[in-house]
Amino acid sequence: MTPGHYETLLLDIDQDGIALLTVNRPDKLNALNSTVLSELESTVTRIREDDDVKLVILTGAGEKAFVAGADIKELNTLNSESGEELSRRGQEVFAGFENLGKPVIALVNGYALGGGAELAMACHMRIATDNAVFGLPEVGLGLIPGYGGTQRLPALIGKSKAMELILTGGQVKAGEAMSLGLVNGVYSTEQALDEAKKLASKILKNGPVAVEKAIEAVNSSDRPDGFEKEAALFGELCDTEDFKEGTSAFLDKRKPDFKGR
Ligand code: CAA
């Protein structure tokens, strides 16, 4: 894939197939305006279709913010109809990351507020820098989280604490986010990208089809048909070359050579 020209995103793909996707509006703390949403949507489509991209690390430009939320300047003019439409649109774009079929790690490098926290929560894992701050401050704007926050935060940290954070609009620093289970690790700004890449390389050693199906199964964990889904995906994997290779390699006492099929 040739990295495209974006107004609000940077996309860099390394030789291991790790795409580093950066929301790039540092002067507005990477706030999500309609251009960012559209560009995130088209980038997800491109990444999905590109077999050379194995995993995504999503971050924000600059040292101050991952993403400071939806662009409040654009929100200010919404009415009930356009507000509902925008919420559905943001939900859909973020679901594109959640259902990408390739692992997505958020590298939360500063403020992750409102839509920024919601974007991080739509990713499969979160690595935070030690200056990261999470919060859903929407009630202070007379709103509620509209890009999935009321659904994903309770799933990640439990209903009681999620309710507290959403109703108070309070903020959580990196250390507390770690103890709540909201992030997978906290590192210094200098180390965090390397740590995200280390996590990525551990994932990429495994069978790619299995990783894809594991994401799908875990994404089904809060649905009524989650167990059925797990069994169906388990069965599907038993027909793959990677499954034969992985189990044969174990029995032969050698490392597997996965082909991703
Ligand atoms: N939307 C638009 N612009 C934003 C923004 C946002 N969410 N967050 C920051 N900015 C802009 C500021 O307006 C400012 O621009 P100017 O220099 O042109 O004035 C620039 O980014 C720098 O921000 P600050 O000067 O405010 O920086 P600070 O260090 O003093 O404060 C902050 C940092 C605490 C993160 C503060 O910027 C802030 O509170 N931002 C808003 C956070 C927020 O409420 N997010 C939720 C948005 S609603 C939402 O996301 C709804 C949803 O669920 C979909």
GROMACS .gro file of C-alpha atoms and ligand atoms in nm:
model
  315
    1MET     CA    1   0.000   0.000   0.000
    2THR     CA    2   0.131   0.342  -0.088
    3PRO     CA    3   0.074   0.570   0.209
    4GLY     CA    4  -0.183   0.822   0.094
    5HIS     CA    5  -0.189   1.197   0.129
    6TYR     CA    6  -0.404   1.297   0.421
    7GLU     CA    7  -0.488   1.637   0.557
    8THR     CA    8  -0.523   1.519   0.916
    9LEU     CA    9  -0.349   1.181   0.936
   10LEU     CA   10   0.002   1.043   0.897
   11LEU     CA   11   0.048   0.683   0.787
   12ASP     CA   12   0.376   0.498   0.797
   13ILE     CA   13   0.417   0.125   0.730
   14ASP     CA   14   0.733  -0.055   0.839
   15GLN     CA   15   0.896  -0.369   0.700
   16ASP     CA   16   0.722  -0.586   0.962
   17GLY     CA   17   0.381  -0.476   0.838
   18ILE     CA   18   0.313  -0.248   1.135
   19ALA     CA   19   0.116   0.060   1.028
   20LEU     CA   20   0.174   0.363   1.250
   21LEU     CA   21  -0.134   0.580   1.207
   22THR     CA   22  -0.116   0.927   1.364
   23VAL     CA   23  -0.401   1.174   1.403
   24ASN     CA   24  -0.224   1.493   1.304
   25ARG     CA   25  -0.390   1.814   1.426
   26PRO     CA   26  -0.153   1.893   1.712
   27ASP     CA   27  -0.252   2.262   1.730
   28LYS     CA   28  -0.610   2.146   1.815
   29LEU     CA   29  -0.488   1.858   2.033
   30ASN     CA   30  -0.587   1.621   1.750
   31ALA     CA   31  -0.959   1.691   1.798
   32LEU     CA   32  -1.179   1.481   1.571
   33ASN     CA   33  -1.343   1.704   1.314
   34SER     CA   34  -1.536   1.571   1.015
   35THR     CA   35  -1.220   1.553   0.803
   36VAL     CA   36  -1.045   1.336   1.061
   37LEU     CA   37  -1.347   1.104   1.080
   38SER     CA   38  -1.363   1.069   0.699
   39GLU     CA   39  -0.990   1.009   0.672
   40LEU     CA   40  -0.996   0.751   0.953
   41GLU     CA   41  -1.279   0.574   0.773
   42SER     CA   42  -1.099   0.558   0.439
   43THR     CA   43  -0.772   0.456   0.603
   44VAL     CA   44  -0.939   0.164   0.781
   45THR     CA   45  -1.073   0.045   0.445
   46ARG     CA   46  -0.730   0.068   0.285
   47ILE     CA   47  -0.561  -0.109   0.574
   48ARG     CA   48  -0.822  -0.386   0.570
   49GLU     CA   49  -0.761  -0.449   0.202
   50ASP     CA   50  -0.381  -0.444   0.220
   51ASP     CA   51  -0.232  -0.787   0.295
   52ASP     CA   52   0.104  -0.626   0.371
   53VAL     CA   53  -0.037  -0.451   0.679
   54LYS     CA   54  -0.049  -0.691   0.972
   55LEU     CA   55  -0.120  -0.463   1.268
   56VAL     CA   56  -0.198  -0.099   1.345
   57ILE     CA   57  -0.060   0.132   1.613
   58LEU     CA   58  -0.282   0.439   1.643
   59THR     CA   59  -0.155   0.754   1.814
   60GLY     CA   60  -0.177   1.134   1.821
   61ALA     CA   61   0.073   1.392   1.698
   62GLY     CA   62   0.270   1.595   1.950
   63GLU     CA   63   0.345   1.524   2.314
   64LYS     CA   64   0.032   1.668   2.470
   65ALA     CA   65  -0.259   1.469   2.336
   66PHE     CA   66  -0.369   1.142   2.187
   67VAL     CA   67  -0.702   1.298   2.087
   68ALA     CA   68  -0.882   1.564   2.297
   69GLY     CA   69  -1.227   1.460   2.174
   70ALA     CA   70  -1.473   1.546   1.904
   71ASP     CA   71  -1.417   1.895   1.766
   72ILE     CA   72  -1.630   2.112   1.994
   73LYS     CA   73  -1.647   2.388   1.731
   74GLU     CA   74  -1.835   2.149   1.502
   75LEU     CA   75  -2.052   2.010   1.785
   76ASN     CA   76  -2.173   2.357   1.878
   77THR     CA   77  -2.411   2.379   1.579
   78LEU     CA   78  -2.571   2.034   1.608
   79ASN     CA   79  -2.945   1.972   1.652
   80SER     CA   80  -3.123   1.648   1.743
   81GLU     CA   81  -3.119   1.514   1.387
   82SER     CA   82  -2.761   1.606   1.295
   83GLY     CA   83  -2.643   1.508   1.644
   84GLU     CA   84  -2.783   1.158   1.618
   85GLU     CA   85  -2.639   1.127   1.268
   86LEU     CA   86  -2.293   1.235   1.387
   87SER     CA   87  -2.305   0.994   1.681
   88ARG     CA   88  -2.395   0.704   1.449
   89ARG     CA   89  -2.120   0.806   1.210
   90GLY     CA   90  -1.854   0.820   1.482
   91GLN     CA   91  -1.973   0.486   1.619
   92GLU     CA   92  -1.947   0.333   1.272
   93VAL     CA   93  -1.597   0.471   1.203
   94PHE     CA   94  -1.472   0.347   1.542
   95ALA     CA   95  -1.636   0.005   1.488
   96GLY     CA   96  -1.422  -0.010   1.173
   97PHE     CA   97  -1.114  -0.030   1.399
   98GLU     CA   98  -1.276  -0.276   1.640
   99ASN     CA   99  -1.377  -0.507   1.353
  100LEU     CA  100  -1.075  -0.453   1.130
  101GLY     CA  101  -0.961  -0.816   1.159
  102LYS     CA  102  -0.605  -0.696   1.231
  103PRO     CA  103  -0.492  -0.603   1.581
  104VAL     CA  104  -0.512  -0.232   1.665
  105ILE     CA  105  -0.308  -0.094   1.955
  106ALA     CA  106  -0.380   0.261   2.076
  107LEU     CA  107  -0.065   0.442   2.186
  108VAL     CA  108  -0.224   0.697   2.419
  109ASN     CA  109   0.031   0.975   2.444
  110GLY     CA  110  -0.142   1.244   2.652
  111TYR     CA  111  -0.505   1.358   2.671
  112ALA     CA  112  -0.759   1.098   2.559
  113LEU     CA  113  -1.082   1.283   2.632
  114GLY     CA  114  -1.434   1.235   2.502
  115GLY     CA  115  -1.414   1.097   2.149
  116GLY     CA  116  -1.040   1.045   2.207
  117ALA     CA  117  -1.102   0.808   2.499
  118GLU     CA  118  -1.374   0.645   2.290
  119LEU     CA  119  -1.137   0.596   1.998
  120ALA     CA  120  -0.876   0.441   2.229
  121MET     CA  121  -1.143   0.210   2.373
  122ALA     CA  122  -1.246   0.093   2.025
  123CYS     CA  123  -0.888  -0.030   1.976
  124HIS     CA  124  -0.806  -0.384   2.091
  125MET     CA  125  -0.535  -0.282   2.340
  126ARG     CA  126  -0.402   0.040   2.487
  127ILE     CA  127  -0.045   0.137   2.576
  128ALA     CA  128  -0.025   0.467   2.765
  129THR     CA  129   0.255   0.714   2.820
  130ASP     CA  130   0.294   0.823   3.181
  131ASN     CA  131   0.138   1.163   3.101
  132ALA     CA  132  -0.179   1.005   2.956
  133VAL     CA  133  -0.513   1.130   3.091
  134PHE     CA  134  -0.843   0.957   3.018
  135GLY     CA  135  -1.186   1.109   3.065
  136LEU     CA  136  -1.535   1.141   2.926
  137PRO     CA  137  -1.613   1.508   3.002
  138GLU     CA  138  -1.924   1.528   2.779
  139VAL     CA  139  -2.175   1.588   3.060
  140GLY     CA  140  -1.989   1.912   3.130
  141LEU     CA  141  -2.078   2.017   2.776
  142GLY     CA  142  -2.442   1.918   2.825
  143LEU     CA  143  -2.390   1.599   2.626
  144ILE     CA  144  -2.319   1.230   2.677
  145PRO     CA  145  -2.038   1.031   2.516
  146GLY     CA  146  -2.159   0.962   2.164
  147TYR     CA  147  -1.890   0.755   1.996
  148GLY     CA  148  -1.944   0.436   2.198
  149GLY     CA  149  -1.815   0.547   2.539
  150THR     CA  150  -2.128   0.458   2.737
  151GLN     CA  151  -2.107   0.104   2.598
  152ARG     CA  152  -1.734   0.029   2.589
  153LEU     CA  153  -1.624   0.186   2.920
  154PRO     CA  154  -1.854  -0.035   3.137
  155ALA     CA  155  -1.739  -0.339   2.938
  156LEU     CA  156  -1.375  -0.251   3.006
  157ILE     CA  157  -1.381  -0.137   3.371
  158GLY     CA  158  -1.723  -0.237   3.509
  159LYS     CA  159  -2.047  -0.044   3.534
  160SER     CA  160  -1.997   0.119   3.873
  161LYS     CA  161  -1.665   0.294   3.799
  162ALA     CA  162  -1.778   0.371   3.443
  163MET     CA  163  -2.091   0.535   3.579
  164GLU     CA  164  -1.879   0.745   3.816
  165LEU     CA  165  -1.644   0.859   3.543
  166ILE     CA  166  -1.921   0.940   3.297
  167LEU     CA  167  -2.147   1.119   3.548
  168THR     CA  168  -1.870   1.325   3.704
  169GLY     CA  169  -1.684   1.386   3.378
  170GLY     CA  170  -1.375   1.312   3.589
  171GLN     CA  171  -1.028   1.233   3.463
  172VAL     CA  172  -0.807   0.931   3.526
  173LYS     CA  173  -0.430   0.944   3.497
  174ALA     CA  174  -0.221   0.666   3.346
  175GLY     CA  175  -0.147   0.484   3.674
  176GLU     CA  176  -0.513   0.466   3.773
  177ALA     CA  177  -0.611   0.369   3.418
  178MET     CA  178  -0.370   0.077   3.455
  179SER     CA  179  -0.519  -0.035   3.785
  180LEU     CA  180  -0.869  -0.009   3.638
  181GLY     CA  181  -0.771  -0.237   3.349
  182LEU     CA  182  -0.828   0.039   3.097
  183VAL     CA  183  -0.472   0.018   2.963
  184ASN     CA  184  -0.234  -0.272   2.906
  185GLY     CA  185   0.083  -0.091   3.009
  186VAL     CA  186   0.226   0.249   3.106
  187TYR     CA  187   0.568   0.366   2.989
  188SER     CA  188   0.768   0.684   2.952
  189THR     CA  189   0.709   0.890   2.638
  190GLU     CA  190   1.048   0.776   2.505
  191GLN     CA  191   0.979   0.405   2.562
  192ALA     CA  192   0.610   0.374   2.478
  193LEU     CA  193   0.634   0.327   2.100
  194ASP     CA  194   0.901   0.058   2.140
  195GLU     CA  195   0.684  -0.117   2.399
  196ALA     CA  196   0.384  -0.102   2.164
  197LYS     CA  197   0.602  -0.256   1.892
  198LYS     CA  198   0.722  -0.528   2.132
  199LEU     CA  199   0.360  -0.615   2.206
  200ALA     CA  200   0.294  -0.610   1.831
  201SER     CA  201   0.581  -0.848   1.755
  202LYS     CA  202   0.458  -1.098   2.017
  203ILE     CA  203   0.118  -1.099   1.844
  204LEU     CA  204   0.266  -1.122   1.494
  205LYS     CA  205   0.453  -1.444   1.579
  206ASN     CA  206   0.117  -1.623   1.596
  207GLY     CA  207  -0.105  -1.757   1.321
  208PRO     CA  208  -0.257  -1.453   1.147
  209VAL     CA  209  -0.592  -1.621   1.075
  210ALA     CA  210  -0.611  -1.735   1.438
  211VAL     CA  211  -0.538  -1.380   1.556
  212GLU     CA  212  -0.811  -1.245   1.328
  213LYS     CA  213  -1.066  -1.501   1.452
  214ALA     CA  214  -0.961  -1.447   1.814
  215ILE     CA  215  -1.043  -1.076   1.775
  216GLU     CA  216  -1.381  -1.168   1.629
  217ALA     CA  217  -1.452  -1.412   1.913
  218VAL     CA  218  -1.351  -1.169   2.188
  219ASN     CA  219  -1.556  -0.895   2.021
  220SER     CA  220  -1.855  -1.130   2.055
  221SER     CA  221  -1.800  -1.180   2.428
  222ASP     CA  222  -2.079  -0.943   2.531
  223ARG     CA  223  -2.330  -1.082   2.279
  224PRO     CA  224  -2.586  -1.353   2.346
  225ASP     CA  225  -2.439  -1.578   2.075
  226GLY     CA  226  -2.078  -1.540   2.198
  227PHE     CA  227  -2.025  -1.909   2.282
  228GLU     CA  228  -2.180  -2.020   1.952
  229LYS     CA  229  -1.954  -1.777   1.769
  230GLU     CA  230  -1.648  -1.913   1.950
  231ALA     CA  231  -1.732  -2.272   1.852
  232ALA     CA  232  -1.797  -2.176   1.489
  233LEU     CA  233  -1.468  -1.985   1.461
  234PHE     CA  234  -1.277  -2.265   1.636
  235GLY     CA  235  -1.418  -2.505   1.378
  236GLU     CA  236  -1.330  -2.274   1.088
  237LEU     CA  237  -0.970  -2.256   1.208
  238CYS     CA  238  -0.942  -2.636   1.212
  239ASP     CA  239  -0.967  -2.625   0.831
  240THR     CA  240  -0.674  -2.382   0.790
  241GLU     CA  241  -0.318  -2.463   0.685
  242ASP     CA  242  -0.198  -2.254   0.980
  243PHE     CA  243  -0.373  -2.491   1.222
  244LYS     CA  244  -0.206  -2.796   1.063
  245GLU     CA  245   0.127  -2.614   1.068
  246GLY     CA  246   0.094  -2.490   1.428
  247THR     CA  247  -0.001  -2.829   1.571
  248SER     CA  248   0.252  -3.019   1.354
  249ALA     CA  249   0.529  -2.778   1.454
  250PHE     CA  250   0.451  -2.843   1.821
  251LEU     CA  251   0.463  -3.219   1.770
  252ASP     CA  252   0.785  -3.193   1.563
  253LYS     CA  253   0.941  -2.966   1.831
  254ARG     CA  254   1.009  -2.684   1.583
  255LYS     CA  255   0.888  -2.328   1.533
  256PRO     CA  256   0.579  -2.289   1.314
  257ASP     CA  257   0.599  -2.120   0.976
  258PHE     CA  258   0.255  -1.964   0.939
  259LYS     CA  259   0.133  -1.864   0.594
  260GLY     CA  260  -0.182  -1.685   0.702
  261ARG     CA  261  -0.427  -1.922   0.534
  262CAA     N1  262  -1.237   2.047   2.011
  262CAA     C1  263  -1.191   2.155   1.948
  262CAA     N2  264  -1.075   2.218   1.981
  262CAA     C2  265  -1.007   2.167   2.085
  262CAA     C3  266  -1.050   2.055   2.157
  262CAA     C4  267  -1.171   1.993   2.117
  262CAA     N3  268  -1.219   1.882   2.175
  262CAA     N4  269  -0.961   2.031   2.255
  262CAA     C5  270  -0.865   2.124   2.245
  262CAA     N5  271  -0.892   2.207   2.141
  262CAA     C6  272  -0.813   2.322   2.095
  262CAA     C7  273  -0.833   2.444   2.186
  262CAA     O1  274  -0.951   2.513   2.152
  262CAA     C8  275  -0.708   2.520   2.155
  262CAA     O2  276  -0.723   2.585   2.030
  262CAA     P1  277  -0.677   2.739   2.013
  262CAA     O3  278  -0.529   2.738   2.040
  262CAA     O4  279  -0.712   2.771   1.871
  262CAA     O5  280  -0.754   2.817   2.116
  262CAA     C9  281  -0.602   2.411   2.136
  262CAA     O6  282  -0.675   2.293   2.106
  262CAA    C10  283  -0.521   2.385   2.260
  262CAA     O7  284  -0.608   2.356   2.366
  262CAA     P2  285  -0.606   2.433   2.505
  262CAA     O8  286  -0.552   2.571   2.489
  262CAA     O9  287  -0.742   2.420   2.568
  262CAA    O10  288  -0.499   2.345   2.585
  262CAA     P3  289  -0.487   2.327   2.742
  262CAA    O11  290  -0.358   2.258   2.766
  262CAA    O12  291  -0.513   2.454   2.814
  262CAA    O13  292  -0.606   2.227   2.781
  262CAA    C11  293  -0.744   2.032   2.752
  262CAA    C12  294  -0.605   2.093   2.733
  262CAA    C13  295  -0.770   2.011   2.902
  262CAA    C14  296  -0.741   1.895   2.683
  262CAA    C15  297  -0.852   2.123   2.690
  262CAA    O14  298  -0.814   2.157   2.559
  262CAA    C16  299  -0.990   2.062   2.684
  262CAA    O15  300  -1.058   2.052   2.788
  262CAA     N6  301  -1.033   2.021   2.563
  262CAA    C17  302  -1.167   1.972   2.541
  262CAA    C18  303  -1.182   1.830   2.593
  262CAA    C19  304  -1.325   1.783   2.576
  262CAA    O16  305  -1.418   1.837   2.633
  262CAA     N7  306  -1.345   1.676   2.495
  262CAA    C20  307  -1.474   1.619   2.471
  262CAA    C21  308  -1.532   1.673   2.343
  262CAA     S1  309  -1.699   1.624   2.322
  262CAA    C22  310  -1.692   1.469   2.255
  262CAA    O17  311  -1.588   1.413   2.235
  262CAA    C23  312  -1.827   1.411   2.222
  262CAA    C24  313  -1.827   1.269   2.183
  262CAA    O18  314  -1.834   1.179   2.261
  262CAA    C25  315  -1.827   1.232   2.043
   0.00000   0.00000   0.00000
